[in-house]
Each structure stands twice: as C-alpha cells, then as structure tokens.
XYZ file of N, CA and C in Angstrom:
630
model
N -8.562 29.782 11.480
C -8.291 28.338 11.543
C -6.826 28.124 11.939
N -6.661 27.447 13.071
C -5.337 27.341 13.691
C -4.271 26.742 12.779
N -4.576 25.624 12.178
C -3.558 24.926 11.390
C -3.236 25.664 10.092
N -4.209 26.355 9.545
C -3.940 27.152 8.346
C -3.127 28.383 8.708
N -3.379 28.953 9.872
C -2.551 30.076 10.350
C -1.096 29.635 10.510
N -0.909 28.445 11.077
C 0.448 27.909 11.247
C 1.089 27.666 9.886
N 0.291 27.149 8.943
C 0.787 26.933 7.580
C 1.346 28.222 6.991
N 0.601 29.315 7.133
C 1.032 30.597 6.551
C 2.270 31.136 7.266
N 2.373 30.893 8.563
C 3.577 31.301 9.298
C 4.806 30.572 8.763
N 4.631 29.296 8.462
C 5.755 28.485 7.978
C 6.046 28.727 6.504
N 5.004 29.025 5.745
C 5.149 29.252 4.298
C 4.471 30.577 3.935
N 5.123 31.701 4.222
C 4.496 33.011 3.985
C 4.046 33.223 2.540
N 4.701 32.560 1.597
C 4.330 32.724 0.186
C 2.898 32.258 -0.080
N 2.370 31.400 0.798
C 1.022 30.873 0.602
C -0.066 31.818 1.103
N 0.335 32.967 1.622
C -0.660 33.933 2.104
C -1.597 34.378 0.984
N -1.120 34.317 -0.265
C -1.949 34.749 -1.404
C -3.137 33.814 -1.637
N -3.045 32.594 -1.122
C -4.164 31.661 -1.312
C -4.750 31.196 0.024
N -4.489 31.937 1.093
C -4.990 31.544 2.419
C -6.515 31.420 2.428
N -7.208 32.399 1.874
C -8.670 32.380 1.883
C -9.209 31.171 1.134
N -8.578 30.823 0.033
C -9.022 29.654 -0.741
C -8.800 28.367 0.042
N -7.691 28.290 0.781
C -7.417 27.107 1.605
C -8.467 26.999 2.706
N -8.797 28.133 3.339
C -9.832 28.145 4.376
C -11.182 27.715 3.813
N -11.513 28.219 2.640
C -12.791 27.855 2.007
C -12.837 26.362 1.678
N -11.700 25.810 1.270
C -11.634 24.379 0.977
C -11.864 23.563 2.247
N -11.251 23.984 3.349
C -11.435 23.283 4.621
C -12.900 23.315 5.042
N -13.526 24.467 4.927
C -14.939 24.606 5.306
C -15.841 23.745 4.424
N -15.544 23.704 3.139
C -16.350 22.893 2.212
C -16.229 21.406 2.534
N -15.035 20.964 2.852
C -14.827 19.558 3.188
C -15.520 19.199 4.502
N -15.392 20.069 5.484
C -16.047 19.826 6.769
C -17.564 19.740 6.587
N -18.119 20.671 5.835
C -19.569 20.671 5.588
C -20.002 19.384 4.893
N -19.244 18.944 3.921
C -19.590 17.710 3.205
C -19.567 16.508 4.132
N -18.495 16.367 4.910
C -18.394 15.237 5.836
C -19.494 15.287 6.898
N -19.831 16.473 7.356
C -20.913 16.627 8.345
C -22.240 16.111 7.819
N -22.416 16.237 6.516
C -23.685 15.859 5.889
C -23.599 14.515 5.166
N -22.731 13.649 5.672
C -22.576 12.283 5.152
C -22.034 12.254 3.729
N -21.327 13.306 3.336
C -20.682 13.324 2.026
C -19.319 12.661 2.081
N -18.691 12.572 0.931
C -17.367 11.963 0.849
C -16.467 12.792 -0.049
N -15.183 12.507 0.020
C -14.195 13.184 -0.813
C -13.682 12.231 -1.881
N -13.667 12.704 -3.119
C -13.040 11.997 -4.234
C -11.834 12.814 -4.656
N -10.685 12.157 -4.828
C -9.442 12.862 -5.155
C -8.765 12.203 -6.344
N -8.174 13.021 -7.223
C -7.443 12.462 -8.359
C -6.319 13.393 -8.787
N -5.288 12.797 -9.352
C -4.163 13.545 -9.899
C -3.278 12.590 -10.677
N -2.306 13.116 -11.386
C -1.400 12.321 -12.211
C 0.030 12.402 -11.670
N 0.789 11.318 -11.843
C 2.189 11.338 -11.442
C 2.364 11.628 -9.964
N 3.129 12.662 -9.633
C 3.308 13.043 -8.238
C 1.997 13.401 -7.584
N 1.081 13.967 -8.357
C -0.243 14.325 -7.819
C -1.109 13.091 -7.590
N -0.802 12.009 -8.290
C -1.449 10.715 -8.022
C -1.032 10.243 -6.632
N 0.272 10.336 -6.346
C 0.771 9.955 -5.020
C 0.165 10.848 -3.943
N 0.001 12.140 -4.244
C -0.628 13.057 -3.297
C -2.077 12.654 -3.016
N -2.764 12.159 -4.032
C -4.151 11.717 -3.849
C -4.219 10.594 -2.825
N -3.317 9.629 -2.945
C -3.251 8.539 -1.968
C -2.910 9.066 -0.584
N -1.972 9.999 -0.540
C -1.517 10.574 0.731
C -2.678 11.252 1.461
N -3.446 12.042 0.748
C -4.577 12.763 1.343
C -5.603 11.799 1.931
N -5.987 10.796 1.146
C -7.000 9.860 1.645
C -6.478 9.074 2.838
N -5.184 8.797 2.851
C -4.597 8.096 3.987
C -4.713 8.888 5.276
N -4.551 10.212 5.177
C -4.644 11.050 6.379
C -6.073 11.143 6.893
N -7.053 10.959 6.012
C -8.452 11.100 6.407
C -9.087 9.784 6.844
N -8.636 8.683 6.273
C -9.244 7.385 6.565
C -8.826 6.815 7.916
N -7.701 7.311 8.465
C -7.248 6.857 9.789
C -6.666 8.047 10.541
N -6.177 7.768 11.723
C -5.597 8.814 12.550
C -4.460 9.545 11.836
N -4.457 10.867 11.983
C -3.359 11.682 11.461
C -2.476 12.080 12.640
N -2.915 13.024 13.463
C -2.157 13.369 14.671
C -2.941 13.072 15.950
N -4.245 12.814 15.828
C -5.077 12.473 16.979
C -5.407 10.986 16.967
N -5.712 10.438 18.140
C -5.971 9.001 18.238
C -7.286 8.598 17.563
N -8.284 9.457 17.596
C -9.587 9.175 16.970
C -10.250 7.916 17.544
N -10.438 7.891 18.825
C -11.096 6.755 19.469
C -12.525 6.603 18.959
N -12.926 5.386 18.587
C -14.309 5.184 18.115
C -15.317 5.535 19.207
N -16.511 5.911 18.815
C -17.563 6.244 19.763
C -17.957 5.004 20.565
N -18.295 5.237 21.835
C -18.680 4.132 22.722
C -19.881 3.366 22.173
N -20.800 4.099 21.548
C -21.992 3.448 20.989
C -21.626 2.472 19.879
N -20.583 2.798 19.113
C -20.144 1.900 18.041
C -19.473 0.657 18.622
N -18.683 0.849 19.678
C -18.044 -0.296 20.335
C -19.104 -1.247 20.891
N -20.182 -0.687 21.421
C -21.268 -1.514 21.944
C -21.919 -2.336 20.834
N -22.063 -1.742 19.663
C -22.618 -2.484 18.525
C -21.702 -3.637 18.124
N -20.394 -3.399 18.176
C -19.433 -4.457 17.874
C -19.567 -5.602 18.876
N -19.742 -5.245 20.151
C -19.854 -6.266 21.207
C -21.076 -7.147 21.005
N -22.140 -6.565 20.492
C -23.365 -7.335 20.252
C -23.127 -8.427 19.196
N -22.192 -8.173 18.305
C -21.925 -9.123 17.217
C -20.936 -10.189 17.650
N -19.819 -9.728 18.268
C -18.783 -10.679 18.710
C -17.901 -9.985 19.735
N -17.997 -10.388 20.981
C -17.282 -9.696 22.061
C -15.771 -9.793 21.923
N -15.263 -10.947 21.463
C -13.811 -11.093 21.303
C -13.279 -10.126 20.243
N -13.973 -10.083 19.120
C -13.567 -9.161 18.058
C -13.691 -7.716 18.522
N -14.749 -7.410 19.243
C -14.954 -6.052 19.742
C -13.828 -5.628 20.669
N -13.365 -6.562 21.501
C -12.270 -6.276 22.420
C -10.998 -5.921 21.663
N -10.753 -6.644 20.579
C -9.575 -6.367 19.749
C -9.718 -5.033 19.022
N -10.868 -4.836 18.375
C -11.068 -3.637 17.546
C -11.156 -2.354 18.362
N -11.686 -2.423 19.577
C -11.869 -1.217 20.376
C -10.542 -0.532 20.685
N -9.469 -1.298 20.687
C -8.146 -0.734 20.962
C -7.368 -0.399 19.691
N -7.839 -0.881 18.556
C -7.091 -0.718 17.305
C -7.802 0.184 16.292
N -9.124 0.065 16.221
C -9.885 0.791 15.196
C -9.876 2.287 15.479
N -9.760 3.084 14.423
C -9.720 4.535 14.550
C -10.882 5.172 13.800
N -11.280 6.349 14.257
C -12.308 7.093 13.550
C -11.864 7.394 12.129
N -12.822 7.419 11.199
C -12.477 7.526 9.783
C -13.448 8.439 9.052
N -12.940 9.078 8.017
C -13.773 9.896 7.140
C -13.721 9.314 5.727
N -14.846 9.310 5.011
C -14.898 8.672 3.689
C -14.159 9.469 2.614
N -13.034 8.939 2.188
C -12.219 9.591 1.162
C -11.703 8.529 0.200
N -11.875 8.764 -1.082
C -11.505 7.778 -2.105
C -10.536 8.402 -3.104
N -9.369 7.795 -3.244
C -8.435 8.188 -4.303
C -8.842 7.448 -5.570
N -9.098 8.182 -6.635
C -9.566 7.580 -7.892
C -8.413 7.073 -8.747
N -7.283 6.814 -8.110
C -6.047 6.515 -8.829
C -5.625 5.056 -8.723
N -6.458 4.217 -8.116
C -6.015 2.860 -7.791
C -6.828 1.735 -8.418
N -7.854 2.071 -9.197
C -8.702 1.029 -9.776
C -8.095 0.535 -11.088
N -7.164 -0.393 -10.962
C -6.389 -0.844 -12.123
C -7.265 -1.454 -13.213
N -8.235 -2.255 -12.836
C -9.089 -2.899 -13.839
C -9.857 -1.858 -14.648
N -10.446 -0.885 -13.953
C -11.198 0.158 -14.649
C -10.272 1.013 -15.515
N -9.113 1.325 -14.978
C -8.169 2.170 -15.727
C -7.716 1.502 -17.018
N -7.357 0.233 -16.915
C -6.891 -0.459 -18.116
C -8.034 -0.678 -19.096
N -9.240 -0.898 -18.582
C -10.397 -1.035 -19.473
C -10.662 0.284 -20.194
N -10.548 1.392 -19.469
C -10.752 2.709 -20.087
C -9.707 2.965 -21.160
N -8.464 2.643 -20.854
C -7.383 2.839 -21.827
C -7.584 1.992 -23.072
N -8.018 0.757 -22.859
C -8.143 -0.183 -23.970
C -9.427 0.009 -24.771
N -10.522 0.303 -24.081
C -11.833 0.291 -24.727
C -12.371 1.668 -25.088
N -11.955 2.687 -24.331
C -12.572 4.002 -24.528
C -11.499 5.058 -24.769
N -11.046 5.676 -23.676
C -10.075 6.768 -23.758
C -9.524 6.966 -22.357
N -8.203 6.916 -22.213
C -7.590 7.052 -20.897
C -7.950 8.338 -20.183
N -8.264 9.378 -20.938
C -8.578 10.660 -20.312
C -9.935 10.666 -19.611
N -10.702 9.600 -19.785
C -12.034 9.548 -19.186
C -12.051 8.804 -17.854
N -10.918 8.202 -17.458
C -10.951 7.264 -16.335
C -11.356 7.895 -15.004
N -10.964 9.155 -14.741
C -11.389 9.797 -13.492
C -12.836 10.275 -13.589
N -13.202 10.794 -14.753
C -14.581 11.252 -14.957
C -15.562 10.094 -14.788
N -15.190 8.908 -15.277
C -16.059 7.734 -15.149
C -16.285 7.379 -13.689
N -15.227 7.460 -12.890
C -15.360 7.131 -11.468
C -16.169 8.182 -10.712
N -15.987 9.442 -11.075
C -16.802 10.498 -10.464
C -18.272 10.248 -10.790
N -18.531 9.826 -12.016
C -19.906 9.525 -12.427
C -20.491 8.379 -11.596
N -19.653 7.412 -11.257
C -20.121 6.260 -10.494
C -20.210 6.501 -8.998
N -19.194 7.160 -8.437
C -19.142 7.367 -6.993
C -19.840 8.643 -6.530
N -19.820 9.660 -7.360
C -20.201 10.992 -6.912
C -21.688 11.200 -6.688
N -21.997 11.880 -5.599
C -23.370 12.285 -5.288
C -23.380 13.767 -4.920
N -24.524 14.385 -5.073
C -24.659 15.788 -4.709
C -24.221 15.985 -3.261
N -23.393 16.992 -3.031
C -22.906 17.269 -1.689
C -21.539 16.682 -1.397
N -21.074 15.747 -2.234
C -19.709 15.244 -2.116
C -18.739 16.327 -2.591
N -17.451 16.069 -2.407
C -16.412 16.990 -2.877
C -15.478 16.253 -3.828
N -15.162 16.892 -4.945
C -14.112 16.376 -5.828
C -12.917 17.316 -5.750
N -11.767 16.774 -5.395
C -10.515 17.526 -5.352
C -9.643 17.077 -6.510
N -9.436 17.966 -7.471
C -8.597 17.673 -8.623
C -7.246 18.330 -8.477
N -6.189 17.532 -8.550
C -4.825 18.052 -8.385
C -4.124 18.052 -9.730
N -3.670 19.215 -10.148
C -2.951 19.355 -11.421
C -2.026 20.550 -11.299
N -0.732 20.333 -11.435
C 0.209 21.444 -11.254
C -0.007 22.543 -12.283
N -0.432 22.172 -13.483
C -0.682 23.171 -14.532
C -2.100 23.721 -14.477
N -3.007 22.921 -13.917
C -4.422 23.275 -13.941
C -5.095 22.916 -15.253
N -4.375 22.223 -16.114
C -4.908 21.911 -17.448
C -4.930 20.419 -17.785
N -4.637 19.549 -16.826
C -4.638 18.107 -17.102
C -6.022 17.690 -17.596
N -6.069 17.108 -18.784
C -7.357 16.806 -19.406
C -8.227 15.903 -18.550
N -7.624 14.840 -17.975
C -8.439 13.898 -17.202
C -9.006 14.550 -15.946
N -8.291 15.506 -15.368
C -8.786 16.217 -14.187
C -9.854 17.233 -14.591
N -9.659 17.889 -15.711
C -10.670 18.826 -16.222
C -11.981 18.098 -16.497
N -11.901 16.957 -17.178
C -13.111 16.202 -17.504
C -13.821 15.735 -16.226
N -13.051 15.271 -15.261
C -13.639 14.818 -14.004
C -14.307 15.972 -13.261
N -13.705 17.149 -13.330
C -14.271 18.329 -12.674
C -15.606 18.707 -13.299
N -15.676 18.660 -14.619
C -16.927 18.989 -15.310
C -18.035 18.011 -14.919
N -17.699 16.708 -14.870
C -18.687 15.706 -14.464
C -19.114 15.953 -13.023
N -18.149 16.264 -12.166
C -18.459 16.524 -10.758
C -19.435 17.688 -10.609
N -19.192 18.761 -11.327
C -20.079 19.920 -11.249
C -21.472 19.572 -11.758
N -21.534 18.792 -12.822
C -22.829 18.406 -13.387
C -23.635 17.548 -12.409
N -22.928 16.805 -11.543
C -23.610 15.938 -10.580
C -23.862 16.629 -9.245
N -23.455 17.881 -9.113
C -23.727 18.625 -7.889
C -22.678 18.498 -6.808
N -21.487 18.028 -7.170
C -20.395 17.972 -6.205
C -19.762 19.354 -6.070
N -19.188 19.631 -4.921
C -18.357 20.817 -4.756
C -16.996 20.487 -5.352
N -16.469 21.363 -6.178
C -15.202 21.084 -6.850
C -14.101 21.988 -6.317
N -12.980 21.365 -5.977
C -11.804 22.078 -5.487
C -10.633 21.736 -6.387
N -9.907 22.755 -6.820
C -8.698 22.542 -7.613
C -7.478 22.885 -6.769
N -6.441 22.069 -6.891
C -5.158 22.346 -6.267
C -4.136 22.381 -7.392
N -3.628 23.575 -7.678
C -2.773 23.736 -8.851
C -1.658 24.745 -8.576
N -1.011 25.214 -9.658
C 0.034 26.226 -9.580
C -0.018 27.075 -10.835
N 1.093 27.758 -11.123
C 1.162 28.642 -12.304
C 0.003 29.639 -12.283
N -0.814 29.668 -13.340
C -1.946 30.609 -13.358
C -3.272 29.921 -13.020
N -3.182 28.661 -12.612
C -4.392 27.907 -12.259
C -5.030 27.189 -13.424
N -4.659 27.581 -14.648
C -5.167 26.909 -15.837
C -6.682 26.893 -15.943
N -7.191 25.935 -16.688
C -8.629 25.818 -16.914
C -9.378 25.455 -15.631
N -8.702 24.713 -14.736
C -9.355 24.304 -13.494
C -9.738 25.498 -12.631
N -8.938 26.550 -12.687
C -9.256 27.744 -11.895
C -10.599 28.324 -12.315
N -10.898 28.261 -13.602
C -12.154 28.802 -14.116
C -13.333 27.869 -13.834
N -13.062 26.574 -13.799
C -14.140 25.586 -13.655
C -14.513 25.289 -12.206
N -13.561 25.379 -11.303
C -13.759 24.887 -9.938
C -14.446 25.907 -9.039
N -15.197 25.386 -8.076
C -15.848 26.258 -7.088
C -14.814 26.941 -6.206
N -13.768 26.201 -5.848
C -12.678 26.724 -5.021
C -11.376 26.338 -5.702
N -10.487 27.299 -5.862
C -9.231 27.026 -6.553
C -8.051 27.502 -5.710
N -7.209 26.561 -5.298
C -5.998 26.879 -4.546
C -4.832 26.850 -5.525
N -4.335 28.016 -5.856
C -3.241 28.138 -6.829
C -1.987 28.579 -6.080
N -1.065 27.644 -5.868
C 0.143 27.999 -5.127
C 1.080 28.806 -6.034
N 1.832 29.751 -5.457
C 2.622 30.696 -6.254
C 3.974 30.160 -6.713
N 3.946 29.140 -7.550
C 5.147 28.595 -8.180
C 4.821 28.219 -9.614
N 5.855 28.083 -10.447
C 5.651 27.765 -11.852
C 6.289 26.436 -12.270
N 7.330 25.992 -11.577
C 7.955 24.713 -11.913
C 7.225 23.576 -11.196
N 7.043 22.473 -11.913
C 6.229 21.376 -11.395
C 6.662 20.913 -10.013
N 7.938 20.639 -9.825
C 8.365 20.092 -8.540
C 8.210 21.105 -7.415
N 8.358 22.380 -7.726
C 8.180 23.406 -6.701
C 6.703 23.568 -6.331
N 5.843 23.421 -7.319
C 4.397 23.439 -7.045
C 4.040 22.277 -6.127
N 4.549 21.091 -6.447
C 4.257 19.906 -5.643
C 4.804 20.041 -4.226
N 5.929 20.719 -4.068
C 6.502 20.924 -2.741
C 5.597 21.786 -1.862
N 4.798 22.658 -2.478
C 3.855 23.481 -1.721
C 2.496 22.801 -1.560
N 2.182 21.895 -2.454
C 0.910 21.187 -2.323
C 0.850 20.369 -1.035
N 1.942 19.717 -0.688
C 1.944 18.846 0.486
C 1.592 19.595 1.774
N 2.249 20.695 2.129
C 1.846 21.387 3.354
C 0.428 21.940 3.299
N -0.046 22.271 2.096
C -1.431 22.756 1.970
C -2.411 21.648 2.340
N -2.250 20.463 1.753
C -3.234 19.421 2.062
C -3.040 18.842 3.454
N -1.826 18.906 3.997
C -1.654 18.521 5.392
C -2.440 19.462 6.304
N -2.383 20.757 6.018
C -3.133 21.726 6.827
C -4.634 21.467 6.724
N -5.115 21.157 5.523
C -6.534 20.834 5.358
C -6.920 19.624 6.194
N -6.112 18.575 6.137
C -6.414 17.355 6.894
C -6.355 17.611 8.398
N -5.429 18.445 8.843
C -5.334 18.787 10.262
C -6.560 19.561 10.730
N -7.021 20.499 9.919
C -8.217 21.271 10.280
C -9.446 20.369 10.365
N -9.555 19.457 9.425
C -10.702 18.534 9.408
C -10.660 17.623 10.629
N -9.493 17.066 10.927
C -9.362 16.186 12.079
C -9.645 16.941 13.375
N -9.153 18.156 13.472
C -9.384 18.981 14.663
C -10.881 19.209 14.869
N -11.606 19.393 13.792
C -13.041 19.670 13.883
C -13.824 18.437 14.357
N -13.512 17.285 13.797
C -14.316 16.089 14.093
C -13.847 15.330 15.327
N -12.599 15.520 15.721
C -12.076 14.838 16.912
C -11.444 15.878 17.833
N -12.283 16.589 18.536
C -11.831 17.717 19.364
C -11.184 17.270 20.667
N -11.433 16.023 21.078
C -10.895 15.590 22.364
C -9.375 15.490 22.312
C-alpha cells in the first residue's frame, strides 16, 4: 500500500505496527465497499482526532472526488439550477460518524445514567454488522472506549483500536490493534495523526482512482 509505505519511510518507528495499519485500511475499505460505515470515538485530544478522521472521509482529502455522472443526472431531474451549483461543489463522500458531538445525548447520559456509557449507547444505536468501530485511546484502557468496543463486537462490527504504550485492554478486545511505540500521551498522539492520515489516503486512493 503506497501511502502506508510512505508513512513508514517518514516514521520508521511505526514499522512495528505496519501490518496492523495495513489490516485496518483493508477492513475499512471492505466495510465501505459493502455499504458499511465508520464510527469513531476518543477522549480529549483523541476526541479531536475523531473529528479529524471523519472530516477527511466525508469530503475531499487530496483528490477532488467528482460525483458520478449518474448522480448529477438525478440531481438535474429534481432541480436543474441546484444541480448546476452542486455539480461543481459537491464531493464524493464516505459514511463516517464521530461519536463525540452529540451534546444532548452526552449530557443526558451524564445526568441520567453514566458518562462512561455515552459511546457504547451510540454504537448500539448506529452500529450494524459489517460497520467498523475505531476506538482511540492512548492508554488502551479508557473505560468509555472499552465499553463501546465490547458493544461493537457484540453487534458484529469490526473493531479497530488506535493506542500506545502496551495497547491496554483494547489490544486484547479489538480485531485489529494499532499500538504506536510511545509511552507519553502527547507523543502517542503525535504518531496517531500520521497513521490515520495514511489510512484516509489509502481509502481515498482506492475509491477515487482517477
């Protein structure tokens, strides 16, 4: 995989998890090919990473992602003026949801139930067999990410962990575990970004080859 090879050239320390990164890319591609979606969650800096990842998938990253001609024709059937505008602006998109932005649900969970359940609840609502859940936790032990991973596995989602240190509990629970070779939180997060950028580049390259 070209972009993952480039990643390892730029960050040789990540060679220890190259195979896991490749497996994650393949799992995501397979899910999207089969009308699946990606659910992502994390806390703090990893919360911001969750938003970042979905942003790269929902719109153009490095390619223009021109919509299919057949879709533009469908738009024209509805409203030609709108179709003319959208055909030049709209970009190809992949279904990716950051579970970190539903303020009403989060505050209700905190107030009525337990804050640690808020991601698991959303996985229960959004998740379907064949989807992917990506849990980001620098320690691999964040309770809310662990709980969400367990729910995801029970519902038949493919589970991917992005962590550091020894991978924590998520390494044992997840189908694919990318454990970057750092122990301090900020250093782990510094390696997470190029990893998920490489994943998004590989996915975009696959679906928009032109």
